[in-house]
């Protein structure tokens, strides 16, 4: 059984980006979701699942050749928690499960490794969440032994309700990297991400 598996959420409607699907926008010459998936694949020793929904065919095509398992969430329009639950039901057994977002292209391999290291140095039976100035970050790291608990409430499966209702199963790590706390879900955020730093320089 691998130490770490990953679930990457890539099912959202991308409404705030307008007509474009943010996950298909280029980052570093490849679609954003492919860029993010590559970051996880560089660190995770177990399976990486990508949960699709909106424009699933296009998202899957953008990952052609990547060593990932595609899981389609037919209920993606009902919200992110349905995608989390879909991924948790499908992911193979692992000691720990990273649950991350497909729209965090500034997250780095080192960031993921820092989270894994912080978790291993703390209580590995608890859910690990990055925290900076009272802001929660992503991804979070879920012990495999808690997977069934996260799926137990059919009205609110997933992590958000569980982590707030059961603080005894949660630990926070002061991780300062901005990659944990930044997603790209608006045109302004994408322009800032792709802006040439030399523009405007004298």
Short mmCIF file of C-alpha atoms in Angstrom, two decimals:
data_model
loop_
_atom_site.label_atom_id
_atom_site.label_comp_id
_atom_site.label_asym_id
_atom_site.label_seq_id
_atom_site.Cartn_x
_atom_site.Cartn_y
_atom_site.Cartn_z
CA UNK A 1 0.00 0.00 0.00
CA UNK A 2 1.47 3.39 -0.97
CA UNK A 3 2.14 6.05 1.62
CA UNK A 4 0.31 8.85 -0.21
CA UNK A 5 -2.41 9.01 -2.85
CA UNK A 6 -3.93 12.18 -4.26
CA UNK A 7 -7.33 13.44 -5.35
CA UNK A 8 -7.31 16.56 -7.53
CA UNK A 9 -10.62 18.33 -7.99
CA UNK A 10 -11.19 19.42 -11.58
CA UNK A 11 -14.97 19.33 -11.93
CA UNK A 12 -16.14 22.88 -11.24
CA UNK A 13 -18.16 25.08 -13.56
CA UNK A 14 -15.48 27.80 -13.68
CA UNK A 15 -18.19 30.48 -13.60
CA UNK A 16 -15.99 33.28 -12.26
CA UNK A 17 -13.62 32.94 -15.21
CA UNK A 18 -16.41 33.78 -17.64
CA UNK A 19 -16.70 31.80 -20.85
CA UNK A 20 -13.34 30.09 -20.46
CA UNK A 21 -12.65 26.97 -18.43
CA UNK A 22 -9.83 28.08 -16.14
CA UNK A 23 -8.36 24.58 -15.99
CA UNK A 24 -7.68 24.64 -19.73
CA UNK A 25 -5.90 28.02 -19.76
CA UNK A 26 -2.16 27.78 -20.46
CA UNK A 27 0.32 27.93 -17.60
CA UNK A 28 3.95 27.40 -18.49
CA UNK A 29 2.95 26.25 -21.96
CA UNK A 30 0.49 23.55 -20.85
CA UNK A 31 -3.14 23.58 -19.62
CA UNK A 32 -3.40 24.64 -15.99
CA UNK A 33 -4.76 21.28 -14.85
CA UNK A 34 -1.86 19.44 -16.50
CA UNK A 35 0.60 21.78 -14.79
CA UNK A 36 -1.00 21.12 -11.39
CA UNK A 37 -1.20 17.36 -11.94
CA UNK A 38 2.50 17.26 -12.88
CA UNK A 39 3.34 18.90 -9.56
CA UNK A 40 1.50 16.20 -7.64
CA UNK A 41 2.95 13.38 -9.73
CA UNK A 42 6.45 14.57 -8.85
CA UNK A 43 5.80 14.05 -5.13
CA UNK A 44 3.09 11.43 -4.61
CA UNK A 45 4.15 7.77 -4.57
CA UNK A 46 0.63 6.37 -4.96
CA UNK A 47 -2.22 6.83 -7.43
CA UNK A 48 -3.32 10.30 -8.50
CA UNK A 49 -7.05 10.65 -9.25
CA UNK A 50 -8.50 13.59 -11.14
CA UNK A 51 -12.21 14.20 -10.54
CA UNK A 52 -13.85 15.69 -13.63
CA UNK A 53 -17.27 17.21 -14.26
CA UNK A 54 -17.68 20.39 -16.32
CA UNK A 55 -16.22 19.93 -19.82
CA UNK A 56 -14.92 16.55 -18.70
CA UNK A 57 -13.86 15.45 -22.18
CA UNK A 58 -11.67 18.53 -22.65
CA UNK A 59 -10.11 18.24 -19.21
CA UNK A 60 -9.37 14.57 -19.76
CA UNK A 61 -7.87 15.27 -23.19
CA UNK A 62 -5.58 17.88 -21.64
CA UNK A 63 -4.16 15.14 -19.40
CA UNK A 64 -3.42 12.71 -22.21
CA UNK A 65 -0.27 10.76 -21.36
CA UNK A 66 -0.30 11.67 -17.66
CA UNK A 67 -0.21 8.77 -15.20
CA UNK A 68 -3.55 9.55 -13.59
CA UNK A 69 -6.93 7.90 -13.09
CA UNK A 70 -9.91 9.91 -14.28
CA UNK A 71 -13.06 9.74 -12.13
CA UNK A 72 -16.15 11.51 -13.44
CA UNK A 73 -18.53 13.13 -10.97
CA UNK A 74 -21.95 13.13 -12.59
CA UNK A 75 -23.26 15.37 -9.78
CA UNK A 76 -20.55 18.04 -10.17
CA UNK A 77 -23.12 20.83 -10.56
CA UNK A 78 -24.23 20.20 -6.97
CA UNK A 79 -21.01 21.56 -5.53
CA UNK A 80 -17.44 20.76 -4.62
CA UNK A 81 -18.33 18.43 -1.76
CA UNK A 82 -19.81 15.98 -4.27
CA UNK A 83 -16.48 15.85 -6.08
CA UNK A 84 -14.60 15.29 -2.84
CA UNK A 85 -16.95 12.42 -1.99
CA UNK A 86 -16.63 11.00 -5.50
CA UNK A 87 -12.85 11.02 -5.22
CA UNK A 88 -12.84 9.51 -1.75
CA UNK A 89 -15.06 6.63 -2.88
CA UNK A 90 -12.79 5.89 -5.83
CA UNK A 91 -9.29 6.35 -4.42
CA UNK A 92 -7.41 3.12 -3.64
CA UNK A 93 -6.20 2.46 -0.12
CA UNK A 94 -3.28 4.59 1.04
CA UNK A 95 -1.86 5.68 4.37
CA UNK A 96 -2.57 9.31 3.56
CA UNK A 97 -4.68 11.06 0.91
CA UNK A 98 -3.91 14.52 -0.44
CA UNK A 99 -7.03 16.36 -1.56
CA UNK A 100 -6.17 19.34 -3.73
CA UNK A 101 -7.56 21.82 -6.25
CA UNK A 102 -6.90 21.88 -9.96
CA UNK A 103 -6.66 25.69 -10.02
CA UNK A 104 -3.59 26.17 -7.79
CA UNK A 105 -0.78 26.46 -10.36
CA UNK A 106 1.56 28.36 -8.04
CA UNK A 107 1.74 25.36 -5.70
CA UNK A 108 5.18 23.74 -6.01
CA UNK A 109 6.71 20.35 -5.37
CA UNK A 110 8.49 21.82 -2.35
CA UNK A 111 5.18 23.09 -0.98
CA UNK A 112 3.66 19.62 -1.16
CA UNK A 113 6.73 18.08 0.42
CA UNK A 114 6.63 20.65 3.23
CA UNK A 115 3.04 19.65 4.00
CA UNK A 116 3.92 15.95 3.96
CA UNK A 117 6.91 16.55 6.23
CA UNK A 118 4.88 18.66 8.67
CA UNK A 119 2.24 15.93 8.82
CA UNK A 120 4.77 13.17 9.46
CA UNK A 121 6.35 15.22 12.24
CA UNK A 122 2.98 15.73 13.95
CA UNK A 123 0.04 13.39 14.62
CA UNK A 124 -0.41 11.27 11.52
CA UNK A 125 -3.90 10.14 12.56
CA UNK A 126 -5.24 13.69 12.16
CA UNK A 127 -6.17 15.70 9.07
CA UNK A 128 -3.42 18.21 8.26
CA UNK A 129 -4.40 21.65 6.94
CA UNK A 130 -2.06 24.52 5.95
CA UNK A 131 -2.79 27.75 7.82
CA UNK A 132 -1.55 31.32 7.44
CA UNK A 133 -3.04 34.31 9.27
CA UNK A 134 -6.18 32.28 10.08
CA UNK A 135 -6.64 31.40 6.41
CA UNK A 136 -6.96 27.71 5.61
CA UNK A 137 -5.08 26.44 2.59
CA UNK A 138 -5.10 23.54 0.17
CA UNK A 139 -4.35 20.75 -0.35
CA UNK A 140 -5.23 19.02 2.88
CA UNK A 141 -3.85 15.65 3.95
CA UNK A 142 -6.35 13.06 5.17
CA UNK A 143 -5.36 9.85 6.96
CA UNK A 144 -6.69 6.87 5.04
CA UNK A 145 -8.28 5.57 8.23
CA UNK A 146 -10.66 8.56 8.25
CA UNK A 147 -12.00 8.08 4.73
CA UNK A 148 -15.14 6.25 5.84
CA UNK A 149 -15.83 8.88 8.48
CA UNK A 150 -15.75 11.61 5.81
CA UNK A 151 -18.32 9.71 3.78
CA UNK A 152 -20.59 8.76 6.67
CA UNK A 153 -22.98 11.73 6.45
CA UNK A 154 -24.88 11.44 3.14
CA UNK A 155 -26.23 15.00 3.50
CA UNK A 156 -22.78 16.58 3.76
CA UNK A 157 -20.00 14.22 2.73
CA UNK A 158 -16.42 15.34 2.37
CA UNK A 159 -14.08 17.45 4.43
CA UNK A 160 -15.54 20.90 5.08
CA UNK A 161 -18.30 19.96 7.50
CA UNK A 162 -16.31 17.15 9.12
CA UNK A 163 -13.22 19.22 9.90
CA UNK A 164 -15.32 21.93 11.54
CA UNK A 165 -17.51 19.53 13.47
CA UNK A 166 -14.60 17.38 14.69
CA UNK A 167 -11.65 19.63 15.57
CA UNK A 168 -10.14 16.76 17.55
CA UNK A 169 -9.32 15.12 14.21
CA UNK A 170 -7.66 18.22 12.73
CA UNK A 171 -4.24 19.82 13.04
CA UNK A 172 -3.04 23.02 11.42
CA UNK A 173 0.45 23.71 10.13
CA UNK A 174 1.89 27.19 9.76
CA UNK A 175 3.05 26.92 6.16
CA UNK A 176 3.90 30.34 4.67
CA UNK A 177 4.14 29.54 0.95
CA UNK A 178 1.52 31.54 -0.98
CA UNK A 179 0.90 28.54 -3.23
CA UNK A 180 -1.28 26.96 -0.54
CA UNK A 181 -3.62 29.93 -0.36
CA UNK A 182 -3.92 31.13 -3.97
CA UNK A 183 -6.24 29.80 -6.63
CA UNK A 184 -6.80 31.18 -10.10
CA UNK A 185 -10.52 31.54 -10.68
CA UNK A 186 -11.01 35.00 -12.18
CA UNK A 187 -9.65 36.78 -15.29
CA UNK A 188 -7.76 39.21 -13.05
CA UNK A 189 -6.09 36.37 -11.16
CA UNK A 190 -5.08 34.72 -14.41
CA UNK A 191 -3.68 37.95 -15.83
CA UNK A 192 -1.64 38.43 -12.66
CA UNK A 193 -0.35 34.87 -12.91
CA UNK A 194 0.76 35.22 -16.52
CA UNK A 195 1.94 38.83 -16.48
CA UNK A 196 5.45 39.44 -17.79
CA UNK A 197 7.42 40.86 -14.81
CA UNK A 198 9.55 42.87 -17.22
CA UNK A 199 6.56 44.86 -18.44
CA UNK A 200 6.57 48.34 -17.04
CA UNK A 201 10.20 48.06 -15.95
CA UNK A 202 12.46 50.95 -16.91
#
